[in-house]
């Protein structure tokens, strides 16, 4: 286990002052402290983007991958060592654009991974192009007349693809996000937390104020996260009111790793290396 201070690196984040990424980083550290997580058994994997720089600034193991490929890297790491706590960090471009195929397959496989997507509805690192979650009509560097495309909804996609824990949070509500990350870590299966975050430099529409006027918590309503139909209805709500919290949770579905006989008892990395590979080679002939 590590304290908040011990998880804090000497290097300081290079995010723009006021970026929502700071709140997500702080919430993740708070969750790891609360969970008494061992930094040496914690692996944070990301793709490419402002958000994906996060593993540089938290003192656990980390892997800053390539654009859109955080989930395949995490899948390999997880199946090699199922004892690790694996947190994957993406942006909306990284995870829902170039990485969309991997996202859907990770959901259906129910990999035991926590997937945190920093959703600022824009490409931040590359300076303000439209992303898959950019709202219709939004003017960006690539849509100077306003986007003509409808945004995707990551939550309904995740639920229909088979994810067993689907939540949305806001980067500025660190206690709420911390609690959702803890619940996601405790959940045996694929857990998506889509985190709405301001990009103060390139998204001048979905600002802090915009969110604060609209967000409300599902926990303050009668919402039942085991009700899949209701979860879909709530996930589609985006306008004057935008819900955050746990939309959907399914228990009892086997994790991918439960059905791989070679690793159900002992993690692959803890198994002896088979010195005699002749039977293996003969099996391939
Ligand atoms: C294969 C590939 N295509 C495109 C890029 C350029 N690129 C880097 S980050 C990025 C998008 C960043 O947006 P997002 O994932 O939403 O993260 P943010 O920077 O907003 O946190 C793009 C298109 C790249 N690095 N690699
Ligand atoms: S460009 Fe946007 S997302 Fe990137 S660090 Fe700056 S405010 Fe954050």
mmCIF file of C-alpha atoms and ligand atoms in Angstrom:
data_model
loop_
_atom_site.group_PDB
_atom_site.id
_atom_site.type_symbol
_atom_site.label_atom_id
_atom_site.label_comp_id
_atom_site.label_asym_id
_atom_site.label_seq_id
_atom_site.Cartn_x
_atom_site.Cartn_y
_atom_site.Cartn_z
ATOM 1 C CA UNK A 1 0.000 0.000 0.000
ATOM 2 C CA UNK A 2 1.109 3.592 -0.590
ATOM 3 C CA UNK A 3 0.077 7.017 0.616
ATOM 4 C CA UNK A 4 -1.200 9.728 -1.708
ATOM 5 C CA UNK A 5 2.202 11.383 -1.404
ATOM 6 C CA UNK A 6 4.032 8.180 -2.291
ATOM 7 C CA UNK A 7 1.927 7.802 -5.423
ATOM 8 C CA UNK A 8 2.826 11.354 -6.444
ATOM 9 C CA UNK A 9 5.791 11.576 -8.808
ATOM 10 C CA UNK A 10 8.497 14.225 -8.623
ATOM 11 C CA UNK A 11 7.702 15.200 -12.214
ATOM 12 C CA UNK A 12 4.675 17.477 -12.473
ATOM 13 C CA UNK A 13 1.881 17.005 -15.040
ATOM 14 C CA UNK A 14 2.194 19.163 -18.146
ATOM 15 C CA UNK A 15 -1.576 19.478 -18.674
ATOM 16 C CA UNK A 16 -2.985 22.983 -19.236
ATOM 17 C CA UNK A 17 -3.936 24.741 -15.981
ATOM 18 C CA UNK A 18 -7.606 23.964 -15.306
ATOM 19 C CA UNK A 19 -7.687 20.736 -17.368
ATOM 20 C CA UNK A 20 -10.071 18.072 -16.028
ATOM 21 C CA UNK A 21 -7.278 15.490 -16.271
ATOM 22 C CA UNK A 22 -5.915 16.733 -12.920
ATOM 23 C CA UNK A 23 -9.120 15.727 -11.115
ATOM 24 C CA UNK A 24 -9.107 12.263 -12.683
ATOM 25 C CA UNK A 25 -5.477 11.687 -11.654
ATOM 26 C CA UNK A 26 -6.244 12.805 -8.083
ATOM 27 C CA UNK A 27 -9.338 10.561 -7.895
ATOM 28 C CA UNK A 28 -7.370 7.559 -9.124
ATOM 29 C CA UNK A 29 -4.695 8.132 -6.491
ATOM 30 C CA UNK A 30 -7.368 8.509 -3.802
ATOM 31 C CA UNK A 31 -8.951 5.216 -4.894
ATOM 32 C CA UNK A 32 -5.625 3.352 -4.829
ATOM 33 C CA UNK A 33 -4.902 4.725 -1.345
ATOM 34 C CA UNK A 34 -8.363 3.753 -0.093
ATOM 35 C CA UNK A 35 -8.014 0.264 -1.603
ATOM 36 C CA UNK A 36 -4.568 -0.077 0.012
ATOM 37 C CA UNK A 37 -3.300 -1.100 -3.434
ATOM 38 C CA UNK A 38 0.296 -2.225 -3.738
ATOM 39 C CA UNK A 39 1.931 0.013 -6.404
ATOM 40 C CA UNK A 40 4.098 -2.940 -7.399
ATOM 41 C CA UNK A 41 0.979 -4.952 -8.220
ATOM 42 C CA UNK A 42 -0.752 -2.103 -10.021
ATOM 43 C CA UNK A 43 -0.307 -1.470 -13.735
ATOM 44 C CA UNK A 44 -1.697 1.604 -15.466
ATOM 45 C CA UNK A 45 -1.791 1.362 -19.254
ATOM 46 C CA UNK A 46 -2.717 4.134 -21.679
ATOM 47 C CA UNK A 47 -2.862 4.963 -25.383
ATOM 48 C CA UNK A 48 -1.919 8.374 -26.783
ATOM 49 C CA UNK A 49 -3.446 11.747 -25.937
ATOM 50 C CA UNK A 50 -3.216 14.371 -23.194
ATOM 51 C CA UNK A 51 -5.142 11.934 -20.982
ATOM 52 C CA UNK A 52 -2.863 9.052 -21.859
ATOM 53 C CA UNK A 53 0.129 10.824 -20.317
ATOM 54 C CA UNK A 54 -1.365 10.011 -16.902
ATOM 55 C CA UNK A 55 0.816 6.944 -16.143
ATOM 56 C CA UNK A 56 3.875 9.261 -16.095
ATOM 57 C CA UNK A 57 2.529 11.033 -13.016
ATOM 58 C CA UNK A 58 1.505 8.226 -10.709
ATOM 59 C CA UNK A 59 4.062 6.046 -8.998
ATOM 60 C CA UNK A 60 2.823 2.576 -9.941
ATOM 61 C CA UNK A 61 3.904 0.477 -12.898
ATOM 62 C CA UNK A 62 2.817 2.140 -16.105
ATOM 63 C CA UNK A 63 2.825 1.656 -19.850
ATOM 64 C CA UNK A 64 2.256 4.581 -22.226
ATOM 65 C CA UNK A 65 1.215 2.697 -25.344
ATOM 66 C CA UNK A 66 0.218 3.688 -28.860
ATOM 67 C CA UNK A 67 -2.887 5.449 -30.078
ATOM 68 C CA UNK A 68 -6.034 3.353 -29.662
ATOM 69 C CA UNK A 69 -4.213 0.242 -28.496
ATOM 70 C CA UNK A 70 -4.313 0.520 -24.712
ATOM 71 C CA UNK A 71 -6.885 -2.269 -24.368
ATOM 72 C CA UNK A 72 -4.992 -4.877 -26.447
ATOM 73 C CA UNK A 73 -1.858 -4.153 -24.407
ATOM 74 C CA UNK A 74 -3.884 -4.466 -21.208
ATOM 75 C CA UNK A 75 -5.465 -7.711 -22.395
ATOM 76 C CA UNK A 76 -2.023 -9.259 -22.866
ATOM 77 C CA UNK A 77 -0.724 -7.990 -19.527
ATOM 78 C CA UNK A 78 -3.846 -9.151 -17.712
ATOM 79 C CA UNK A 79 -3.850 -12.647 -19.180
ATOM 80 C CA UNK A 80 -0.124 -13.007 -18.435
ATOM 81 C CA UNK A 81 -0.565 -11.958 -14.827
ATOM 82 C CA UNK A 82 -4.125 -12.092 -13.567
ATOM 83 C CA UNK A 83 -2.933 -11.105 -10.076
ATOM 84 C CA UNK A 84 -2.218 -7.532 -11.224
ATOM 85 C CA UNK A 85 -4.684 -4.696 -10.788
ATOM 86 C CA UNK A 86 -4.959 -3.227 -14.267
ATOM 87 C CA UNK A 87 -6.324 0.243 -14.913
ATOM 88 C CA UNK A 88 -6.551 1.447 -18.503
ATOM 89 C CA UNK A 89 -6.602 5.147 -19.386
ATOM 90 C CA UNK A 90 -7.875 6.494 -22.710
ATOM 91 C CA UNK A 91 -9.292 9.640 -24.235
ATOM 92 C CA UNK A 92 -12.529 9.741 -26.235
ATOM 93 C CA UNK A 93 -10.483 9.827 -29.442
ATOM 94 C CA UNK A 94 -8.141 7.085 -28.266
ATOM 95 C CA UNK A 95 -10.829 4.779 -26.896
ATOM 96 C CA UNK A 96 -13.950 5.537 -28.914
ATOM 97 C CA UNK A 97 -12.332 6.498 -32.241
ATOM 98 C CA UNK A 98 -9.294 4.533 -33.357
ATOM 99 C CA UNK A 99 -9.695 2.129 -30.413
ATOM 100 C CA UNK A 100 -13.424 1.483 -30.816
ATOM 101 C CA UNK A 101 -13.072 -2.084 -32.080
ATOM 102 C CA UNK A 102 -10.956 -3.064 -29.085
ATOM 103 C CA UNK A 103 -13.441 -1.401 -26.748
ATOM 104 C CA UNK A 104 -16.383 -3.477 -27.986
ATOM 105 C CA UNK A 105 -14.413 -6.722 -27.796
ATOM 106 C CA UNK A 106 -13.097 -5.965 -24.297
ATOM 107 C CA UNK A 107 -16.708 -5.419 -23.203
ATOM 108 C CA UNK A 108 -17.971 -8.687 -24.659
ATOM 109 C CA UNK A 109 -15.038 -10.646 -23.241
ATOM 110 C CA UNK A 110 -15.708 -9.262 -19.780
ATOM 111 C CA UNK A 111 -11.990 -8.848 -19.139
ATOM 112 C CA UNK A 112 -11.260 -8.068 -15.503
ATOM 113 C CA UNK A 113 -10.007 -4.548 -16.221
ATOM 114 C CA UNK A 114 -10.986 -1.036 -15.125
ATOM 115 C CA UNK A 115 -11.310 1.239 -18.154
ATOM 116 C CA UNK A 116 -11.294 4.985 -17.444
ATOM 117 C CA UNK A 117 -12.015 7.167 -20.478
ATOM 118 C CA UNK A 118 -11.259 10.887 -20.152
ATOM 119 C CA UNK A 119 -14.127 12.173 -22.271
ATOM 120 C CA UNK A 120 -13.519 15.827 -23.151
ATOM 121 C CA UNK A 121 -15.428 15.489 -26.444
ATOM 122 C CA UNK A 122 -12.429 16.729 -28.455
ATOM 123 C CA UNK A 123 -8.933 15.690 -29.530
ATOM 124 C CA UNK A 124 -6.845 17.650 -27.039
ATOM 125 C CA UNK A 125 -3.261 16.604 -27.768
ATOM 126 C CA UNK A 126 -3.542 17.244 -31.507
ATOM 127 C CA UNK A 127 -5.094 20.667 -30.837
ATOM 128 C CA UNK A 128 -8.831 20.547 -31.125
ATOM 129 C CA UNK A 129 -10.227 18.260 -33.817
ATOM 130 C CA UNK A 130 -13.707 16.729 -33.516
ATOM 131 C CA UNK A 131 -13.884 13.377 -31.735
ATOM 132 C CA UNK A 132 -16.539 10.626 -31.769
ATOM 133 C CA UNK A 133 -18.265 12.270 -28.778
ATOM 134 C CA UNK A 134 -18.219 15.847 -30.127
ATOM 135 C CA UNK A 135 -21.762 17.181 -30.160
ATOM 136 C CA UNK A 136 -23.552 17.797 -33.461
ATOM 137 C CA UNK A 137 -23.185 21.414 -34.558
ATOM 138 C CA UNK A 138 -19.976 21.900 -32.567
ATOM 139 C CA UNK A 139 -17.318 24.052 -34.246
ATOM 140 C CA UNK A 140 -13.847 22.528 -34.012
ATOM 141 C CA UNK A 141 -10.632 22.676 -36.040
ATOM 142 C CA UNK A 142 -11.959 19.941 -38.357
ATOM 143 C CA UNK A 143 -15.576 21.131 -38.323
ATOM 144 C CA UNK A 144 -15.320 24.920 -38.746
ATOM 145 C CA UNK A 145 -18.957 25.122 -39.900
ATOM 146 C CA UNK A 146 -20.164 22.863 -37.101
ATOM 147 C CA UNK A 147 -20.043 19.065 -36.923
ATOM 148 C CA UNK A 148 -22.634 17.340 -39.109
ATOM 149 C CA UNK A 149 -22.127 13.981 -37.351
ATOM 150 C CA UNK A 150 -24.114 12.657 -34.419
ATOM 151 C CA UNK A 151 -21.949 11.666 -31.440
ATOM 152 C CA UNK A 152 -21.693 8.065 -30.296
ATOM 153 C CA UNK A 153 -22.943 7.112 -26.864
ATOM 154 C CA UNK A 154 -20.271 5.050 -25.103
ATOM 155 C CA UNK A 155 -22.549 3.872 -22.309
ATOM 156 C CA UNK A 156 -25.253 2.231 -24.438
ATOM 157 C CA UNK A 157 -22.539 0.761 -26.651
ATOM 158 C CA UNK A 158 -20.804 -0.753 -23.618
ATOM 159 C CA UNK A 159 -24.011 -2.183 -22.167
ATOM 160 C CA UNK A 160 -25.108 -3.720 -25.461
ATOM 161 C CA UNK A 161 -21.618 -5.132 -26.081
ATOM 162 C CA UNK A 162 -21.701 -7.018 -22.767
ATOM 163 C CA UNK A 163 -19.825 -4.830 -20.258
ATOM 164 C CA UNK A 164 -20.868 -5.701 -16.727
ATOM 165 C CA UNK A 165 -20.109 -2.382 -14.983
ATOM 166 C CA UNK A 166 -20.950 0.865 -16.794
ATOM 167 C CA UNK A 167 -20.612 4.244 -15.110
ATOM 168 C CA UNK A 168 -20.162 7.933 -15.892
ATOM 169 C CA UNK A 169 -18.497 10.525 -13.673
ATOM 170 C CA UNK A 170 -17.316 14.127 -13.745
ATOM 171 C CA UNK A 171 -13.646 14.977 -13.314
ATOM 172 C CA UNK A 172 -14.277 17.759 -10.779
ATOM 173 C CA UNK A 173 -16.247 15.585 -8.347
ATOM 174 C CA UNK A 174 -13.256 13.705 -7.022
ATOM 175 C CA UNK A 175 -14.975 11.937 -4.152
ATOM 176 C CA UNK A 176 -17.711 10.596 -6.435
ATOM 177 C CA UNK A 177 -15.174 9.483 -9.044
ATOM 178 C CA UNK A 178 -12.949 7.944 -6.363
ATOM 179 C CA UNK A 179 -15.894 5.867 -5.112
ATOM 180 C CA UNK A 180 -16.788 4.738 -8.631
ATOM 181 C CA UNK A 181 -13.178 3.700 -9.285
ATOM 182 C CA UNK A 182 -13.165 1.687 -6.044
ATOM 183 C CA UNK A 183 -16.449 0.006 -7.034
ATOM 184 C CA UNK A 184 -15.021 -0.698 -10.504
ATOM 185 C CA UNK A 185 -11.871 -2.237 -8.963
ATOM 186 C CA UNK A 186 -14.035 -4.419 -6.723
ATOM 187 C CA UNK A 187 -16.127 -5.556 -9.677
ATOM 188 C CA UNK A 188 -15.094 -8.909 -11.214
ATOM 189 C CA UNK A 189 -15.319 -8.072 -14.909
ATOM 190 C CA UNK A 190 -15.001 -5.259 -17.424
ATOM 191 C CA UNK A 191 -15.748 -1.908 -15.802
ATOM 192 C CA UNK A 192 -16.111 1.250 -17.897
ATOM 193 C CA UNK A 193 -16.044 4.681 -16.276
ATOM 194 C CA UNK A 194 -16.652 7.399 -18.859
ATOM 195 C CA UNK A 195 -15.393 10.575 -17.185
ATOM 196 C CA UNK A 196 -16.711 13.887 -18.506
ATOM 197 C CA UNK A 197 -13.928 16.440 -18.278
ATOM 198 C CA UNK A 198 -13.416 20.002 -19.436
ATOM 199 C CA UNK A 199 -10.727 20.662 -22.043
ATOM 200 C CA UNK A 200 -10.279 24.323 -21.158
ATOM 201 C CA UNK A 201 -8.121 24.989 -24.216
ATOM 202 C CA UNK A 202 -10.100 23.466 -27.079
ATOM 203 C CA UNK A 203 -13.678 22.722 -25.977
ATOM 204 C CA UNK A 204 -15.392 26.026 -25.252
ATOM 205 C CA UNK A 205 -18.872 24.500 -25.319
ATOM 206 C CA UNK A 206 -18.807 21.676 -22.735
ATOM 207 C CA UNK A 207 -17.232 23.811 -20.040
ATOM 208 C CA UNK A 208 -17.167 23.390 -16.259
ATOM 209 C CA UNK A 209 -20.220 25.642 -16.047
ATOM 210 C CA UNK A 210 -22.023 23.670 -18.762
ATOM 211 C CA UNK A 211 -21.553 20.474 -16.772
ATOM 212 C CA UNK A 212 -22.351 21.995 -13.396
ATOM 213 C CA UNK A 213 -25.692 23.273 -14.690
ATOM 214 C CA UNK A 214 -26.702 19.849 -15.988
ATOM 215 C CA UNK A 215 -25.178 16.996 -13.991
ATOM 216 C CA UNK A 216 -27.159 15.059 -11.434
ATOM 217 C CA UNK A 217 -26.373 11.817 -9.628
ATOM 218 C CA UNK A 218 -28.253 8.583 -10.296
ATOM 219 C CA UNK A 219 -27.679 7.656 -6.654
ATOM 220 C CA UNK A 220 -30.008 10.518 -5.722
ATOM 221 C CA UNK A 221 -32.804 8.933 -7.780
ATOM 222 C CA UNK A 222 -34.623 5.602 -7.712
ATOM 223 C CA UNK A 223 -32.314 4.207 -10.398
ATOM 224 C CA UNK A 224 -31.682 0.462 -10.128
ATOM 225 C CA UNK A 225 -28.365 -0.443 -11.848
ATOM 226 C CA UNK A 226 -29.427 -4.078 -12.269
ATOM 227 C CA UNK A 227 -32.272 -2.979 -14.570
ATOM 228 C CA UNK A 228 -30.742 -3.134 -18.060
ATOM 229 C CA UNK A 229 -33.659 -1.499 -19.864
ATOM 230 C CA UNK A 230 -33.662 1.418 -17.449
ATOM 231 C CA UNK A 231 -29.881 1.710 -17.760
ATOM 232 C CA UNK A 232 -30.283 2.186 -21.537
ATOM 233 C CA UNK A 233 -32.939 4.851 -21.038
ATOM 234 C CA UNK A 234 -30.808 6.760 -18.545
ATOM 235 C CA UNK A 235 -27.695 6.462 -20.709
ATOM 236 C CA UNK A 236 -29.543 8.133 -23.595
ATOM 237 C CA UNK A 237 -30.390 11.166 -21.449
ATOM 238 C CA UNK A 238 -28.220 14.070 -22.686
ATOM 239 C CA UNK A 239 -29.543 17.610 -22.766
ATOM 240 C CA UNK A 240 -30.746 19.941 -20.044
ATOM 241 C CA UNK A 241 -30.031 17.141 -17.572
ATOM 242 C CA UNK A 242 -27.120 14.696 -17.753
ATOM 243 C CA UNK A 243 -26.917 11.792 -15.291
ATOM 244 C CA UNK A 244 -23.697 10.548 -13.689
ATOM 245 C CA UNK A 245 -23.155 7.504 -11.489
ATOM 246 C CA UNK A 246 -23.507 3.756 -11.918
ATOM 247 C CA UNK A 247 -25.853 3.052 -14.829
ATOM 248 C CA UNK A 248 -25.515 -0.709 -15.098
ATOM 249 C CA UNK A 249 -24.061 -3.554 -13.096
ATOM 250 C CA UNK A 250 -24.358 -7.248 -13.822
ATOM 251 C CA UNK A 251 -23.068 -9.913 -11.483
ATOM 252 C CA UNK A 252 -22.457 -13.588 -12.086
ATOM 253 C CA UNK A 253 -21.162 -13.388 -15.669
ATOM 254 C CA UNK A 254 -17.810 -15.227 -15.889
ATOM 255 C CA UNK A 255 -14.727 -13.144 -16.501
ATOM 256 C CA UNK A 256 -12.710 -14.011 -19.598
ATOM 257 C CA UNK A 257 -9.898 -15.334 -17.386
ATOM 258 C CA UNK A 258 -12.307 -17.715 -15.599
ATOM 259 C CA UNK A 259 -12.734 -19.627 -18.848
ATOM 260 C CA UNK A 260 -9.056 -19.948 -19.791
ATOM 261 C CA UNK A 261 -8.121 -23.289 -18.177
ATOM 262 C CA UNK A 262 -4.360 -22.611 -18.223
ATOM 263 C CA UNK A 263 -4.698 -19.660 -15.830
ATOM 264 C CA UNK A 264 -7.684 -20.369 -13.618
ATOM 265 C CA UNK A 265 -5.530 -21.637 -10.728
ATOM 266 C CA UNK A 266 -2.191 -19.868 -11.151
ATOM 267 C CA UNK A 267 -1.264 -16.747 -13.066
ATOM 268 C CA UNK A 268 0.795 -17.556 -16.155
ATOM 269 C CA UNK A 269 3.859 -15.626 -14.945
ATOM 270 C CA UNK A 270 3.938 -17.729 -11.771
ATOM 271 C CA UNK A 271 3.964 -21.041 -13.614
ATOM 272 C CA UNK A 272 7.271 -22.850 -14.291
ATOM 273 C CA UNK A 273 8.649 -22.513 -17.779
ATOM 274 C CA UNK A 274 8.327 -25.847 -19.545
ATOM 275 C CA UNK A 275 11.970 -26.734 -20.338
ATOM 276 C CA UNK A 276 11.143 -29.451 -22.850
ATOM 277 C CA UNK A 277 9.398 -27.907 -25.824
ATOM 278 C CA UNK A 278 9.644 -31.031 -28.008
ATOM 279 C CA UNK A 279 6.036 -32.201 -27.317
ATOM 280 C CA UNK A 280 4.823 -28.699 -28.157
ATOM 281 C CA UNK A 281 6.771 -28.644 -31.418
ATOM 282 C CA UNK A 282 5.570 -32.138 -32.318
ATOM 283 C CA UNK A 283 2.004 -31.027 -31.703
ATOM 284 C CA UNK A 284 2.457 -28.305 -34.288
ATOM 285 C CA UNK A 285 3.628 -30.658 -37.067
HETATM 286 C C1 LIG B 1 -2.058 5.899 -35.227
HETATM 287 C C2 LIG B 1 -2.139 7.338 -34.816
HETATM 288 N N1 LIG B 1 -3.063 8.131 -35.384
HETATM 289 C C3 LIG B 1 -3.174 9.413 -34.990
HETATM 290 C C4 LIG B 1 -2.355 9.922 -34.032
HETATM 291 C C5 LIG B 1 -2.483 11.378 -33.629
HETATM 292 N N2 LIG B 1 -3.175 11.534 -32.362
HETATM 293 C C6 LIG B 1 -2.504 11.579 -31.185
HETATM 294 S S1 LIG B 1 -3.484 11.814 -29.876
HETATM 295 C C7 LIG B 1 -4.853 11.895 -30.872
HETATM 296 C C8 LIG B 1 -6.225 12.136 -30.317
HETATM 297 C C9 LIG B 1 -6.217 12.649 -28.939
HETATM 298 O O1 LIG B 1 -7.529 12.805 -28.466
HETATM 299 P P1 LIG B 1 -8.093 11.960 -27.266
HETATM 300 O O2 LIG B 1 -7.822 10.522 -27.426
HETATM 301 O O3 LIG B 1 -9.532 12.322 -27.115
HETATM 302 O O4 LIG B 1 -7.236 12.436 -26.027
HETATM 303 P P2 LIG B 1 -7.029 13.865 -25.364
HETATM 304 O O5 LIG B 1 -5.762 14.403 -25.968
HETATM 305 O O6 LIG B 1 -8.223 14.703 -25.676
HETATM 306 O O7 LIG B 1 -6.894 13.552 -23.923
HETATM 307 C C10 LIG B 1 -4.520 11.711 -32.209
HETATM 308 C C11 LIG B 1 -5.483 11.722 -33.331
HETATM 309 C C12 LIG B 1 -1.403 9.059 -33.434
HETATM 310 N N3 LIG B 1 -0.590 9.454 -32.437
HETATM 311 N N4 LIG B 1 -1.322 7.775 -33.852
HETATM 312 S S1 LIG B 2 -5.396 20.480 -24.468
HETATM 313 FE FE1 LIG B 2 -7.283 20.141 -23.308
HETATM 314 S S2 LIG B 2 -7.170 17.986 -22.659
HETATM 315 FE FE2 LIG B 2 -5.107 18.601 -23.285
HETATM 316 S S3 LIG B 2 -4.104 19.244 -21.382
HETATM 317 FE FE3 LIG B 2 -4.975 21.078 -22.352
HETATM 318 S S4 LIG B 2 -6.996 21.316 -21.417
HETATM 319 FE FE4 LIG B 2 -6.312 19.219 -21.014
#
